[in-house]
């Protein structure tokens, strides 16, 4: 297996983005880097199944996502984590990427169901289209859309992000809504 | 007329914001910005040596050890 330089370059080019996804999923830099390494090794071992000219990044994300899923399921069986205390302990580990300003966001992401979390990360942060995200997650485009939608709603709720649109219809909506809730 | 238009707009927004409906564009944008900023911190770190080193080593090992049937 002599590495084709263009393949190697494409892999390295995708690595920072892949790592950001892995850290957000695993919530621990060391574990995330292990995930990325395993992903690159698996990709190389299966390089014959990669179709040149197709999206290397999406292919790597698919491998990482599937690997993470099976690891996650294994760990869930091993570690009693019904209330999320294990993931909370991971989140609180200090590391250079766990900056205070993003802690609230990371904590909120940790509360999302895994399906919704990965969909939101792929579309909202990694920059994949709904179609690509659907391919990566092995589900229908409509499913990704609704997962992203639900994830955004839940995040907005958890982080109490409210509309800053003080003018126009939005204020009226809120007036109508609060009037309705008073009833 | 203007009011009516605004009211119907408000109504449709209210409908869509119920349950799992759609968020305002500004809220979506804020979430997107925060997600990307979280990512940017990691992306700025570039490719850790660990990975460039790993690919380099695999490449050089394969020179000698893997004379498979390919090609």
Tab-separated table of C-alpha atoms in Angstrom:
chain	number	residue	atom	x	y	z
A	1	UNK	CA	0.000	0.000	0.000
A	2	UNK	CA	1.995	2.907	-1.252
A	3	UNK	CA	0.072	5.988	-0.288
A	4	UNK	CA	-1.110	8.057	-3.192
A	5	UNK	CA	0.035	11.613	-2.366
A	6	UNK	CA	-3.268	13.079	-3.499
A	7	UNK	CA	-5.137	10.731	-1.159
A	8	UNK	CA	-2.819	11.536	1.706
A	9	UNK	CA	-3.222	15.254	1.089
A	10	UNK	CA	-6.989	14.955	0.936
A	11	UNK	CA	-6.969	13.077	4.231
A	12	UNK	CA	-4.769	15.631	5.940
A	13	UNK	CA	-6.876	18.453	4.548
A	14	UNK	CA	-9.999	16.891	6.061
A	15	UNK	CA	-8.359	16.154	9.413
A	16	UNK	CA	-8.895	19.478	11.266
A	17	UNK	CA	-12.598	19.476	10.461
A	18	UNK	CA	-12.859	15.785	11.278
A	19	UNK	CA	-11.158	16.443	14.606
A	20	UNK	CA	-13.530	19.267	15.471
A	21	UNK	CA	-16.446	16.904	14.838
A	22	UNK	CA	-14.809	14.141	16.894
A	23	UNK	CA	-14.139	16.457	19.842
A	24	UNK	CA	-17.722	17.650	19.816
A	25	UNK	CA	-19.003	14.080	19.741
A	26	UNK	CA	-16.585	12.508	22.193
A	27	UNK	CA	-16.259	15.602	24.402
A	28	UNK	CA	-12.698	14.670	25.195
A	29	UNK	CA	-9.677	15.591	23.109
A	30	UNK	CA	-7.675	12.426	23.714
A	31	UNK	CA	-10.574	10.178	22.901
A	32	UNK	CA	-11.369	12.297	19.884
A	33	UNK	CA	-7.822	12.035	18.573
A	34	UNK	CA	-7.963	8.272	19.011
A	35	UNK	CA	-11.168	8.297	16.997
A	36	UNK	CA	-9.545	10.329	14.236
A	37	UNK	CA	-6.519	8.051	14.166
A	38	UNK	CA	-8.686	4.951	13.990
A	39	UNK	CA	-10.696	6.600	11.220
A	40	UNK	CA	-7.623	7.376	9.124
A	41	UNK	CA	-6.300	3.841	9.604
A	42	UNK	CA	-9.619	2.317	8.610
A	43	UNK	CA	-9.845	4.613	5.631
A	44	UNK	CA	-6.391	3.540	4.464
A	45	UNK	CA	-7.230	-0.117	4.981
A	46	UNK	CA	-10.333	0.336	2.850
A	47	UNK	CA	-8.985	2.832	0.384
A	48	UNK	CA	-10.064	0.542	-2.474
A	49	UNK	CA	-13.675	1.247	-1.620
A	50	UNK	CA	-13.139	4.977	-1.955
A	51	UNK	CA	-14.214	6.230	-5.337
A	52	UNK	CA	-11.765	8.830	-6.597
A	53	UNK	CA	-13.460	12.076	-7.404
A	54	UNK	CA	-16.079	11.665	-4.694
A	55	UNK	CA	-16.081	13.566	-1.446
A	56	UNK	CA	-13.157	12.364	0.705
A	57	UNK	CA	-14.310	14.426	3.632
A	58	UNK	CA	-17.810	12.912	3.665
A	59	UNK	CA	-16.308	9.442	3.368
A	60	UNK	CA	-14.026	10.006	6.379
A	61	UNK	CA	-16.875	11.476	8.398
A	62	UNK	CA	-18.974	8.391	7.643
A	63	UNK	CA	-16.221	6.110	8.926
A	64	UNK	CA	-15.684	8.208	12.050
A	65	UNK	CA	-19.368	8.493	12.769
A	66	UNK	CA	-19.959	4.746	12.467
A	67	UNK	CA	-16.921	3.956	14.552
A	68	UNK	CA	-17.993	6.398	17.243
A	69	UNK	CA	-21.478	4.923	17.268
A	70	UNK	CA	-20.286	1.385	17.891
A	71	UNK	CA	-17.786	2.555	20.519
A	72	UNK	CA	-20.445	4.649	22.174
A	73	UNK	CA	-22.839	1.737	22.385
A	74	UNK	CA	-20.095	-0.438	23.854
A	75	UNK	CA	-19.207	2.168	26.428
A	76	UNK	CA	-22.787	2.719	27.368
A	77	UNK	CA	-23.013	-0.913	28.258
A	78	UNK	CA	-19.799	-0.725	30.228
A	79	UNK	CA	-20.418	2.509	32.064
A	80	UNK	CA	-23.586	3.181	33.935
A	81	UNK	CA	-24.500	6.533	32.459
A	82	UNK	CA	-28.229	6.762	32.713
A	83	UNK	CA	-28.110	10.306	34.054
A	84	UNK	CA	-25.239	11.510	31.922
A	85	UNK	CA	-22.842	11.773	34.868
A	86	UNK	CA	-20.098	10.047	32.909
A	87	UNK	CA	-20.362	12.438	30.012
A	88	UNK	CA	-20.575	15.309	32.485
A	89	UNK	CA	-17.266	14.233	33.965
A	90	UNK	CA	-15.768	14.227	30.492
A	91	UNK	CA	-17.106	17.667	29.806
A	92	UNK	CA	-15.614	19.092	32.967
A	93	UNK	CA	-12.145	17.847	32.144
A	94	UNK	CA	-9.964	20.833	31.486
A	95	UNK	CA	-8.336	20.868	28.097
A	96	UNK	CA	-7.223	23.536	25.727
A	97	UNK	CA	-10.264	23.227	23.505
A	98	UNK	CA	-12.732	23.419	26.367
A	99	UNK	CA	-12.752	27.186	26.473
A	100	UNK	CA	-15.152	28.792	28.905
A	101	UNK	CA	-17.008	30.592	26.159
A	102	UNK	CA	-18.000	27.330	24.563
A	103	UNK	CA	-18.689	25.413	27.709
A	104	UNK	CA	-22.325	26.352	27.772
A	105	UNK	CA	-22.702	25.243	24.175
A	106	UNK	CA	-20.887	21.965	24.798
A	107	UNK	CA	-22.992	21.280	27.858
A	108	UNK	CA	-26.156	21.951	25.853
A	109	UNK	CA	-24.978	19.702	23.004
A	110	UNK	CA	-24.354	16.946	25.534
A	111	UNK	CA	-28.022	17.030	26.454
A	112	UNK	CA	-29.215	16.430	22.895
A	113	UNK	CA	-30.100	12.941	21.717
A	114	UNK	CA	-27.087	11.618	19.736
A	115	UNK	CA	-29.031	11.548	16.457
A	116	UNK	CA	-29.921	15.199	16.735
A	117	UNK	CA	-26.516	16.244	17.973
A	118	UNK	CA	-24.618	14.675	15.074
A	119	UNK	CA	-27.063	16.053	12.513
A	120	UNK	CA	-26.712	19.568	13.877
A	121	UNK	CA	-22.915	19.347	14.000
A	122	UNK	CA	-22.664	18.050	10.443
A	123	UNK	CA	-24.953	20.681	8.963
A	124	UNK	CA	-24.486	23.602	11.331
A	125	UNK	CA	-20.766	23.362	12.032
A	126	UNK	CA	-19.016	21.012	9.598
A	127	UNK	CA	-20.708	22.675	6.642
A	128	UNK	CA	-22.213	19.629	4.965
A	129	UNK	CA	-25.381	19.888	2.936
A	130	UNK	CA	-28.470	18.068	4.163
A	131	UNK	CA	-27.891	15.532	1.390
A	132	UNK	CA	-24.302	14.869	2.462
A	133	UNK	CA	-25.295	14.656	6.122
A	134	UNK	CA	-28.012	12.147	5.203
A	135	UNK	CA	-25.440	10.065	3.388
A	136	UNK	CA	-23.055	10.206	6.363
A	137	UNK	CA	-25.759	9.229	8.848
A	138	UNK	CA	-27.334	6.657	6.552
A	139	UNK	CA	-30.806	8.143	6.711
A	140	UNK	CA	-33.239	10.136	4.610
A	141	UNK	CA	-32.712	13.831	3.883
A	142	UNK	CA	-36.034	14.662	5.522
A	143	UNK	CA	-34.916	12.865	8.674
A	144	UNK	CA	-31.763	14.979	8.835
A	145	UNK	CA	-33.771	18.144	8.349
A	146	UNK	CA	-36.141	17.345	11.164
A	147	UNK	CA	-33.286	16.284	13.459
A	148	UNK	CA	-31.419	19.519	12.803
A	149	UNK	CA	-34.587	21.450	13.407
A	150	UNK	CA	-35.321	19.740	16.685
A	151	UNK	CA	-31.709	20.098	17.789
A	152	UNK	CA	-31.775	23.842	17.120
A	153	UNK	CA	-35.010	24.266	19.007
A	154	UNK	CA	-33.686	22.361	21.980
A	155	UNK	CA	-30.367	24.263	21.958
A	156	UNK	CA	-32.144	27.598	21.831
A	157	UNK	CA	-34.200	26.490	24.775
A	158	UNK	CA	-31.258	25.165	26.788
A	159	UNK	CA	-29.115	28.209	26.159
A	160	UNK	CA	-32.059	30.586	26.389
A	161	UNK	CA	-31.248	32.160	23.065
A	162	UNK	CA	-34.111	34.429	22.178
A	163	UNK	CA	-34.955	36.372	19.145
A	164	UNK	CA	-33.297	39.780	19.072
A	165	UNK	CA	-35.713	40.892	16.429
A	166	UNK	CA	-37.461	43.564	18.454
A	167	UNK	CA	-39.241	45.117	15.539
A	168	UNK	CA	-41.926	43.957	13.233
A	169	UNK	CA	-43.911	40.775	13.376
A	170	UNK	CA	-41.769	39.042	15.930
A	171	UNK	CA	-42.808	41.311	18.774
A	172	UNK	CA	-46.381	40.816	17.751
A	173	UNK	CA	-45.890	37.083	17.773
A	174	UNK	CA	-44.566	37.273	21.276
A	175	UNK	CA	-47.442	39.460	22.369
A	176	UNK	CA	-49.889	36.983	20.899
A	177	UNK	CA	-48.052	34.089	22.463
A	178	UNK	CA	-47.865	35.604	25.922
A	179	UNK	CA	-51.508	36.629	25.693
A	180	UNK	CA	-52.310	33.059	24.765
A	181	UNK	CA	-50.296	31.643	27.647
A	182	UNK	CA	-52.020	33.944	30.132
A	183	UNK	CA	-55.336	32.485	29.247
B	1	UNK	CA	-53.579	46.621	5.023
B	2	UNK	CA	-50.058	46.769	6.359
B	3	UNK	CA	-51.300	45.652	9.724
B	4	UNK	CA	-53.238	42.829	8.256
B	5	UNK	CA	-50.195	41.612	6.454
B	6	UNK	CA	-48.112	41.752	9.610
B	7	UNK	CA	-50.785	39.965	11.557
B	8	UNK	CA	-50.995	37.105	9.127
B	9	UNK	CA	-47.216	36.898	9.113
B	10	UNK	CA	-47.232	36.762	12.896
B	11	UNK	CA	-49.854	34.093	12.797
B	12	UNK	CA	-47.879	31.926	10.444
B	13	UNK	CA	-44.793	32.349	12.588
B	14	UNK	CA	-46.721	31.440	15.653
B	15	UNK	CA	-47.992	28.321	13.977
B	16	UNK	CA	-44.559	27.301	12.873
B	17	UNK	CA	-42.931	28.031	16.216
B	18	UNK	CA	-45.293	25.693	17.999
B	19	UNK	CA	-43.892	22.274	18.846
B	20	UNK	CA	-40.960	21.272	16.697
B	21	UNK	CA	-41.426	24.176	14.338
B	22	UNK	CA	-38.948	26.615	12.897
B	23	UNK	CA	-36.915	29.099	14.867
B	24	UNK	CA	-36.422	32.681	13.868
B	25	UNK	CA	-33.642	33.226	11.400
B	26	UNK	CA	-31.661	35.292	13.904
B	27	UNK	CA	-31.735	32.498	16.475
B	28	UNK	CA	-30.636	29.988	13.849
B	29	UNK	CA	-27.815	32.300	12.890
B	30	UNK	CA	-26.710	32.720	16.484
B	31	UNK	CA	-26.590	28.980	17.020
B	32	UNK	CA	-24.677	28.549	13.773
B	33	UNK	CA	-22.167	31.227	14.751
B	34	UNK	CA	-21.542	29.660	18.134
B	35	UNK	CA	-21.107	26.198	16.652
B	36	UNK	CA	-18.663	27.437	14.060
B	37	UNK	CA	-16.719	29.447	16.594
B	38	UNK	CA	-16.405	26.321	18.753
B	39	UNK	CA	-15.133	24.450	15.695
B	40	UNK	CA	-12.751	27.211	14.668
B	41	UNK	CA	-10.844	26.855	17.929
B	42	UNK	CA	-10.056	23.261	17.006
B	43	UNK	CA	-9.477	23.916	13.310
B	44	UNK	CA	-6.969	26.645	14.149
B	45	UNK	CA	-4.795	23.957	15.740
B	46	UNK	CA	-4.318	22.481	12.273
B	47	UNK	CA	-3.232	18.860	11.873
B	48	UNK	CA	-1.520	17.529	15.006
B	49	UNK	CA	1.936	16.037	14.349
B	50	UNK	CA	0.600	12.696	15.461
B	51	UNK	CA	-1.371	12.328	12.239
B	52	UNK	CA	1.149	13.655	9.740
B	53	UNK	CA	3.727	11.433	11.420
B	54	UNK	CA	1.442	8.420	11.286
B	55	UNK	CA	0.759	8.829	7.556
B	56	UNK	CA	4.431	9.421	6.860
B	57	UNK	CA	5.409	6.272	8.722
B	58	UNK	CA	2.775	4.148	7.032
B	59	UNK	CA	4.049	5.400	3.735
B	60	UNK	CA	7.668	4.507	4.432
B	61	UNK	CA	6.909	1.141	6.045
B	62	UNK	CA	4.906	0.135	3.044
B	63	UNK	CA	7.845	0.669	0.755
B	64	UNK	CA	9.458	-2.517	2.012
B	65	UNK	CA	6.846	-4.621	3.684
B	66	UNK	CA	3.812	-4.574	1.516
B	67	UNK	CA	4.576	-5.925	-1.903
B	68	UNK	CA	1.073	-7.095	-2.381
B	69	UNK	CA	-0.513	-8.225	-5.598
B	70	UNK	CA	-1.665	-4.685	-6.320
B	71	UNK	CA	-0.279	-3.215	-9.483
